[in-house]
């Protein structure tokens, strides 16, 4: 209806007839944005659900029972033009508070597990957030005593790894973050047996830590070893060159330390040995045997088949 009306109105206007085709062509080139954007603060045309796409689901609620009341609640703070929102046992997000059309909103981590040290819940780990180079963003939430529930501070000590301090009166009691009292009786009994075995010298300190970790996994406080192994394998599929070099350097240092320990052990027992080459040192530590006549021999109390 608009086209014919315009032509008839312009029929007697002479030179203005040339204006119509120019207008039509220009209008055809106006649409250049093919997808919605955030348009800065709280874009009403794009819901938060569509902007933030989690990679995984949050882990089950666990830890001290008195902290479970925080589930389903969210706490926010604004710092350095960014708004941080922490939802215990769910996730933590970051929203850029600017008027840029593509202002950033993203997930800094999804609730996964506790960090436990010395029989204490040290912090909550939010992992598998948005991609950041070759890794995913993750956040450690430290719980501190405060008169009210609030976010106190956010920092980024390492690239894509954030530390968040959350104040709450729920952790002000000196025993509020102890692990043992929150375990089921069966797991407490297992812990008691482990402590006794360590006292009797039946297990090493390393074995003690592994057995405790198994208890924490069974309690749901830590991700199981199988889940961690699968996650590690996924991360190792496409390691960066920097990560690969760092890993090789760490392994070399470990091998060198072990070789030196073995040398010191032989020296303390007055056992002579020939200084091996680097390749022989690595073979000795990794278990790849060298020819029989080049093996290090211990004292006469060791059986040959044990070498």
Tab-separated table of C-alpha atoms in Angstrom:
chain	number	residue	atom	x	y	z
A	1	UNK	CA	0.000	0.000	0.000
A	2	UNK	CA	2.865	2.372	0.766
A	3	UNK	CA	4.597	1.917	-2.632
A	4	UNK	CA	1.745	2.954	-4.957
A	5	UNK	CA	0.727	5.828	-2.685
A	6	UNK	CA	4.197	7.281	-2.777
A	7	UNK	CA	4.467	6.953	-6.576
A	8	UNK	CA	1.145	8.718	-7.141
A	9	UNK	CA	2.036	11.510	-4.760
A	10	UNK	CA	5.311	12.052	-6.469
A	11	UNK	CA	3.978	11.762	-10.018
A	12	UNK	CA	3.702	15.491	-10.495
A	13	UNK	CA	6.832	16.481	-8.637
A	14	UNK	CA	9.282	16.123	-11.479
A	15	UNK	CA	12.837	15.754	-10.178
A	16	UNK	CA	11.749	14.178	-6.896
A	17	UNK	CA	10.909	10.965	-8.750
A	18	UNK	CA	14.577	10.014	-8.523
A	19	UNK	CA	14.470	9.973	-4.733
A	20	UNK	CA	12.312	6.860	-4.427
A	21	UNK	CA	14.726	4.204	-5.816
A	22	UNK	CA	17.597	5.610	-3.724
A	23	UNK	CA	15.492	5.235	-0.563
A	24	UNK	CA	14.584	1.645	-1.388
A	25	UNK	CA	18.196	0.603	-1.984
A	26	UNK	CA	19.407	2.250	1.243
A	27	UNK	CA	16.687	0.562	3.274
A	28	UNK	CA	17.796	-2.815	1.939
A	29	UNK	CA	21.281	-2.349	3.455
A	30	UNK	CA	20.215	-1.323	6.952
A	31	UNK	CA	20.169	-4.786	8.571
A	32	UNK	CA	23.788	-5.623	9.455
A	33	UNK	CA	23.414	-7.295	12.886
A	34	UNK	CA	22.391	-10.932	12.528
A	35	UNK	CA	22.189	-11.886	16.217
A	36	UNK	CA	21.134	-10.232	19.494
A	37	UNK	CA	23.667	-8.626	21.807
A	38	UNK	CA	23.736	-7.573	25.447
A	39	UNK	CA	23.651	-3.800	24.879
A	40	UNK	CA	25.472	-3.164	28.142
A	41	UNK	CA	23.513	-3.205	31.385
A	42	UNK	CA	20.722	-5.769	31.765
A	43	UNK	CA	19.685	-6.158	28.160
A	44	UNK	CA	15.878	-6.695	28.251
A	45	UNK	CA	15.958	-8.485	24.877
A	46	UNK	CA	18.249	-11.313	25.980
A	47	UNK	CA	17.633	-13.338	29.117
A	48	UNK	CA	20.387	-14.242	31.554
A	49	UNK	CA	19.781	-17.919	30.835
A	50	UNK	CA	20.625	-17.460	27.158
A	51	UNK	CA	23.744	-15.425	27.857
A	52	UNK	CA	25.261	-17.836	30.404
A	53	UNK	CA	25.598	-21.413	29.223
A	54	UNK	CA	27.118	-23.719	31.899
A	55	UNK	CA	29.376	-26.557	30.736
A	56	UNK	CA	28.293	-28.909	33.558
A	57	UNK	CA	25.722	-29.160	36.328
A	58	UNK	CA	26.582	-28.221	39.934
A	59	UNK	CA	27.634	-31.005	42.289
A	60	UNK	CA	25.337	-32.102	45.094
A	61	UNK	CA	25.106	-29.941	48.223
A	62	UNK	CA	27.604	-31.165	50.814
A	63	UNK	CA	29.717	-30.047	53.749
A	64	UNK	CA	28.592	-28.619	57.111
A	65	UNK	CA	24.817	-28.947	57.482
A	66	UNK	CA	24.431	-25.414	58.855
A	67	UNK	CA	25.808	-24.020	55.579
A	68	UNK	CA	23.157	-25.777	53.495
A	69	UNK	CA	20.718	-22.953	54.280
A	70	UNK	CA	22.760	-20.795	51.873
A	71	UNK	CA	21.665	-22.951	48.936
A	72	UNK	CA	19.213	-21.188	46.639
A	73	UNK	CA	20.428	-17.729	47.655
A	74	UNK	CA	22.744	-15.369	45.777
A	75	UNK	CA	24.988	-12.544	46.955
A	76	UNK	CA	26.512	-9.818	44.798
A	77	UNK	CA	29.073	-7.031	44.908
A	78	UNK	CA	30.476	-4.532	42.384
A	79	UNK	CA	34.203	-3.941	42.094
A	80	UNK	CA	36.253	-2.305	39.322
A	81	UNK	CA	33.326	-2.021	36.894
A	82	UNK	CA	32.375	-5.676	37.357
A	83	UNK	CA	29.459	-7.138	39.244
A	84	UNK	CA	30.127	-10.514	40.864
A	85	UNK	CA	27.280	-12.784	41.899
A	86	UNK	CA	27.934	-15.781	44.152
A	87	UNK	CA	25.263	-18.462	44.536
A	88	UNK	CA	26.549	-21.028	47.098
A	89	UNK	CA	26.412	-24.635	45.883
A	90	UNK	CA	25.521	-23.375	42.397
A	91	UNK	CA	27.903	-20.982	40.610
A	92	UNK	CA	29.635	-17.617	40.495
A	93	UNK	CA	29.237	-15.153	37.623
A	94	UNK	CA	30.825	-11.915	36.480
A	95	UNK	CA	29.011	-9.072	34.670
A	96	UNK	CA	30.711	-6.057	33.166
A	97	UNK	CA	28.955	-2.866	34.269
A	98	UNK	CA	29.510	-0.699	31.190
A	99	UNK	CA	27.396	0.566	28.293
A	100	UNK	CA	29.390	-1.290	25.645
A	101	UNK	CA	27.137	-3.177	23.231
A	102	UNK	CA	29.071	-6.419	23.912
A	103	UNK	CA	29.622	-6.017	27.665
A	104	UNK	CA	30.954	-9.273	29.130
A	105	UNK	CA	28.843	-11.610	31.220
A	106	UNK	CA	30.264	-15.000	32.054
A	107	UNK	CA	30.548	-17.911	34.472
A	108	UNK	CA	33.653	-17.960	36.674
A	109	UNK	CA	32.940	-21.417	38.044
A	110	UNK	CA	30.331	-24.021	38.927
A	111	UNK	CA	30.147	-25.669	42.354
A	112	UNK	CA	32.218	-28.868	42.398
A	113	UNK	CA	33.963	-29.730	45.694
A	114	UNK	CA	35.490	-28.596	48.982
A	115	UNK	CA	39.129	-27.915	49.707
A	116	UNK	CA	40.064	-29.692	52.941
A	117	UNK	CA	43.187	-29.199	55.042
A	118	UNK	CA	43.919	-30.272	58.631
A	119	UNK	CA	40.385	-31.561	59.278
A	120	UNK	CA	38.941	-28.226	58.129
A	121	UNK	CA	36.768	-27.078	55.215
A	122	UNK	CA	39.091	-24.385	53.839
A	123	UNK	CA	37.090	-23.260	50.814
A	124	UNK	CA	34.567	-24.056	48.097
A	125	UNK	CA	35.823	-24.752	44.580
A	126	UNK	CA	33.787	-23.471	41.657
A	127	UNK	CA	35.240	-25.034	38.491
A	128	UNK	CA	34.510	-25.566	34.779
A	129	UNK	CA	33.559	-21.954	34.125
A	130	UNK	CA	33.813	-20.189	30.759
A	131	UNK	CA	36.753	-21.008	28.504
A	132	UNK	CA	39.901	-18.958	29.045
A	133	UNK	CA	42.557	-19.869	26.495
A	134	UNK	CA	43.402	-23.552	26.937
A	135	UNK	CA	41.669	-23.861	30.305
A	136	UNK	CA	38.380	-23.057	32.011
A	137	UNK	CA	37.859	-20.339	34.586
A	138	UNK	CA	37.628	-21.457	38.214
A	139	UNK	CA	37.112	-19.770	41.577
A	140	UNK	CA	38.046	-20.643	45.143
A	141	UNK	CA	35.594	-19.239	47.691
A	142	UNK	CA	37.099	-18.627	51.132
A	143	UNK	CA	34.607	-18.571	54.022
A	144	UNK	CA	35.330	-16.038	56.771
A	145	UNK	CA	33.508	-14.857	59.865
A	146	UNK	CA	31.327	-11.757	59.456
A	147	UNK	CA	28.272	-10.133	60.978
A	148	UNK	CA	26.231	-10.700	57.804
A	149	UNK	CA	26.273	-12.692	54.561
A	150	UNK	CA	28.207	-10.727	51.941
A	151	UNK	CA	30.957	-10.856	49.353
A	152	UNK	CA	33.975	-9.062	50.757
A	153	UNK	CA	36.716	-9.271	48.134
A	154	UNK	CA	37.546	-10.712	44.705
A	155	UNK	CA	41.049	-11.174	43.287
A	156	UNK	CA	42.732	-13.001	40.398
A	157	UNK	CA	46.093	-14.327	41.708
A	158	UNK	CA	46.607	-16.376	38.546
A	159	UNK	CA	45.191	-15.954	35.061
A	160	UNK	CA	41.622	-17.297	34.936
A	161	UNK	CA	41.816	-18.445	38.595
A	162	UNK	CA	39.885	-16.251	41.023
A	163	UNK	CA	39.761	-16.026	44.819
A	164	UNK	CA	36.577	-14.788	46.449
A	165	UNK	CA	36.122	-13.970	50.129
A	166	UNK	CA	32.620	-14.563	51.496
A	167	UNK	CA	31.721	-13.377	54.991
A	168	UNK	CA	29.029	-15.149	56.981
A	169	UNK	CA	28.112	-15.518	60.679
A	170	UNK	CA	27.645	-19.249	60.034
A	171	UNK	CA	31.405	-19.871	60.312
A	172	UNK	CA	32.186	-17.752	63.361
A	173	UNK	CA	32.133	-20.675	65.796
A	174	UNK	CA	35.648	-22.208	66.126
A	175	UNK	CA	34.289	-25.671	65.239
A	176	UNK	CA	31.946	-24.586	62.442
A	177	UNK	CA	34.222	-25.773	59.612
A	178	UNK	CA	35.586	-28.992	61.135
A	179	UNK	CA	35.201	-32.041	58.898
A	180	UNK	CA	35.068	-34.944	61.383
A	181	UNK	CA	31.868	-33.901	63.248
A	182	UNK	CA	29.978	-33.659	59.930
A	183	UNK	CA	30.793	-37.230	58.849
A	184	UNK	CA	28.445	-40.159	59.256
A	185	UNK	CA	29.306	-42.556	62.083
A	186	UNK	CA	30.590	-45.198	59.650
A	187	UNK	CA	33.074	-42.768	58.110
A	188	UNK	CA	34.115	-41.504	61.540
A	189	UNK	CA	34.941	-45.088	62.533
A	190	UNK	CA	37.035	-45.509	59.398
A	191	UNK	CA	38.899	-42.312	60.243
A	192	UNK	CA	39.541	-43.585	63.785
A	193	UNK	CA	41.035	-46.803	62.388
A	194	UNK	CA	43.261	-44.849	60.018
A	195	UNK	CA	44.541	-42.680	62.872
A	196	UNK	CA	45.332	-45.806	64.888
A	197	UNK	CA	47.143	-47.414	61.954
A	198	UNK	CA	49.267	-44.303	61.512
A	199	UNK	CA	50.079	-44.237	65.245
A	200	UNK	CA	51.076	-47.920	65.152
A	201	UNK	CA	53.319	-47.309	62.162
A	202	UNK	CA	51.306	-49.599	59.891
A	203	UNK	CA	50.848	-46.950	57.208
A	204	UNK	CA	52.967	-44.067	55.951
A	205	UNK	CA	51.985	-40.429	56.029
A	206	UNK	CA	51.310	-40.614	52.287
A	207	UNK	CA	49.089	-43.654	52.766
A	208	UNK	CA	47.288	-41.850	55.574
A	209	UNK	CA	46.469	-38.913	53.276
A	210	UNK	CA	45.193	-41.215	50.523
A	211	UNK	CA	42.904	-43.080	52.922
A	212	UNK	CA	41.531	-39.789	54.268
A	213	UNK	CA	40.902	-38.575	50.737
A	214	UNK	CA	38.894	-41.745	50.066
A	215	UNK	CA	36.749	-40.938	53.110
A	216	UNK	CA	36.139	-37.382	51.892
A	217	UNK	CA	35.195	-38.697	48.451
A	218	UNK	CA	32.734	-41.192	49.952
A	219	UNK	CA	31.229	-38.356	51.985
A	220	UNK	CA	30.720	-36.321	48.806
A	221	UNK	CA	33.089	-33.551	49.880
A	222	UNK	CA	35.573	-34.194	47.050
A	223	UNK	CA	35.148	-35.330	43.468
A	224	UNK	CA	35.986	-39.006	43.096
A	225	UNK	CA	39.358	-40.010	41.693
A	226	UNK	CA	37.678	-41.353	38.556
A	227	UNK	CA	36.032	-38.004	37.821
A	228	UNK	CA	39.294	-36.133	38.390
A	229	UNK	CA	41.148	-38.552	36.143
A	230	UNK	CA	38.597	-38.076	33.348
A	231	UNK	CA	38.828	-34.297	33.741
A	232	UNK	CA	42.631	-34.429	33.653
A	233	UNK	CA	42.603	-36.568	30.508
A	234	UNK	CA	40.307	-34.058	28.835
A	235	UNK	CA	42.603	-31.179	29.754
A	236	UNK	CA	45.648	-33.087	28.521
A	237	UNK	CA	44.218	-33.705	25.053
A	238	UNK	CA	45.252	-30.240	23.831
A	239	UNK	CA	47.979	-28.943	26.152
A	240	UNK	CA	49.665	-25.667	25.243
A	241	UNK	CA	53.369	-25.548	24.452
A	242	UNK	CA	54.042	-23.669	27.688
A	243	UNK	CA	52.218	-26.292	29.745
A	244	UNK	CA	54.100	-29.100	27.993
A	245	UNK	CA	57.511	-27.533	28.681
A	246	UNK	CA	56.577	-26.863	32.285
A	247	UNK	CA	55.458	-30.462	32.729
A	248	UNK	CA	58.689	-31.811	31.240
A	249	UNK	CA	60.737	-29.562	33.505
A	250	UNK	CA	58.831	-30.714	36.578
A	251	UNK	CA	59.304	-34.382	35.672
A	252	UNK	CA	63.021	-33.873	35.081
A	253	UNK	CA	63.390	-32.195	38.498
A	254	UNK	CA	61.554	-35.077	40.155
A	255	UNK	CA	63.847	-37.615	38.492
A	256	UNK	CA	66.957	-35.679	39.465
A	257	UNK	CA	65.783	-35.456	43.073
A	258	UNK	CA	65.082	-39.186	43.216
A	259	UNK	CA	68.466	-40.050	41.721
A	260	UNK	CA	70.215	-37.858	44.292
A	261	UNK	CA	68.242	-39.494	47.086
A	262	UNK	CA	69.373	-42.934	45.938
A	263	UNK	CA	73.001	-41.796	45.766
A	264	UNK	CA	72.824	-40.383	49.292
A	265	UNK	CA	71.288	-43.633	50.538
A	266	UNK	CA	74.097	-45.706	49.052
A	267	UNK	CA	76.711	-43.338	50.448
A	268	UNK	CA	75.284	-43.548	53.982
A	269	UNK	CA	75.572	-47.353	53.824
A	270	UNK	CA	79.140	-47.233	52.459
A	271	UNK	CA	78.100	-48.884	49.227
A	272	UNK	CA	80.302	-48.020	46.302
A	273	UNK	CA	78.751	-47.220	42.974
A	274	UNK	CA	79.743	-45.863	39.617
A	275	UNK	CA	78.272	-42.542	38.571
A	276	UNK	CA	75.848	-43.395	35.749
A	277	UNK	CA	75.070	-41.331	32.709
A	278	UNK	CA	71.888	-39.268	32.536
A	279	UNK	CA	70.137	-41.939	30.491
A	280	UNK	CA	71.126	-44.601	33.004
A	281	UNK	CA	69.852	-42.445	35.869
A	282	UNK	CA	66.482	-42.052	34.203
A	283	UNK	CA	66.323	-45.772	33.442
A	284	UNK	CA	67.055	-46.585	37.081
A	285	UNK	CA	64.292	-44.333	38.416
A	286	UNK	CA	61.654	-45.193	35.831
A	287	UNK	CA	62.210	-48.931	36.135
A	288	UNK	CA	63.678	-49.603	32.680
A	289	UNK	CA	66.494	-51.987	33.536
A	290	UNK	CA	69.954	-51.645	32.114
A	291	UNK	CA	72.108	-54.710	31.273
A	292	UNK	CA	72.753	-56.985	34.252
A	293	UNK	CA	76.422	-56.120	34.677
A	294	UNK	CA	75.607	-52.384	34.961
A	295	UNK	CA	72.974	-52.713	37.717
A	296	UNK	CA	73.667	-51.084	41.062
A	297	UNK	CA	74.144	-53.783	43.732
A	298	UNK	CA	73.071	-53.386	47.319
A	299	UNK	CA	74.370	-55.169	50.381
A	300	UNK	CA	74.419	-58.958	50.619
A	301	UNK	CA	71.169	-58.975	52.533
A	302	UNK	CA	69.164	-58.198	49.357
A	303	UNK	CA	67.989	-61.035	47.181
A	304	UNK	CA	68.987	-60.890	43.508
A	305	UNK	CA	65.392	-61.304	42.368
A	306	UNK	CA	64.511	-58.171	44.345
A	307	UNK	CA	66.875	-56.051	42.286
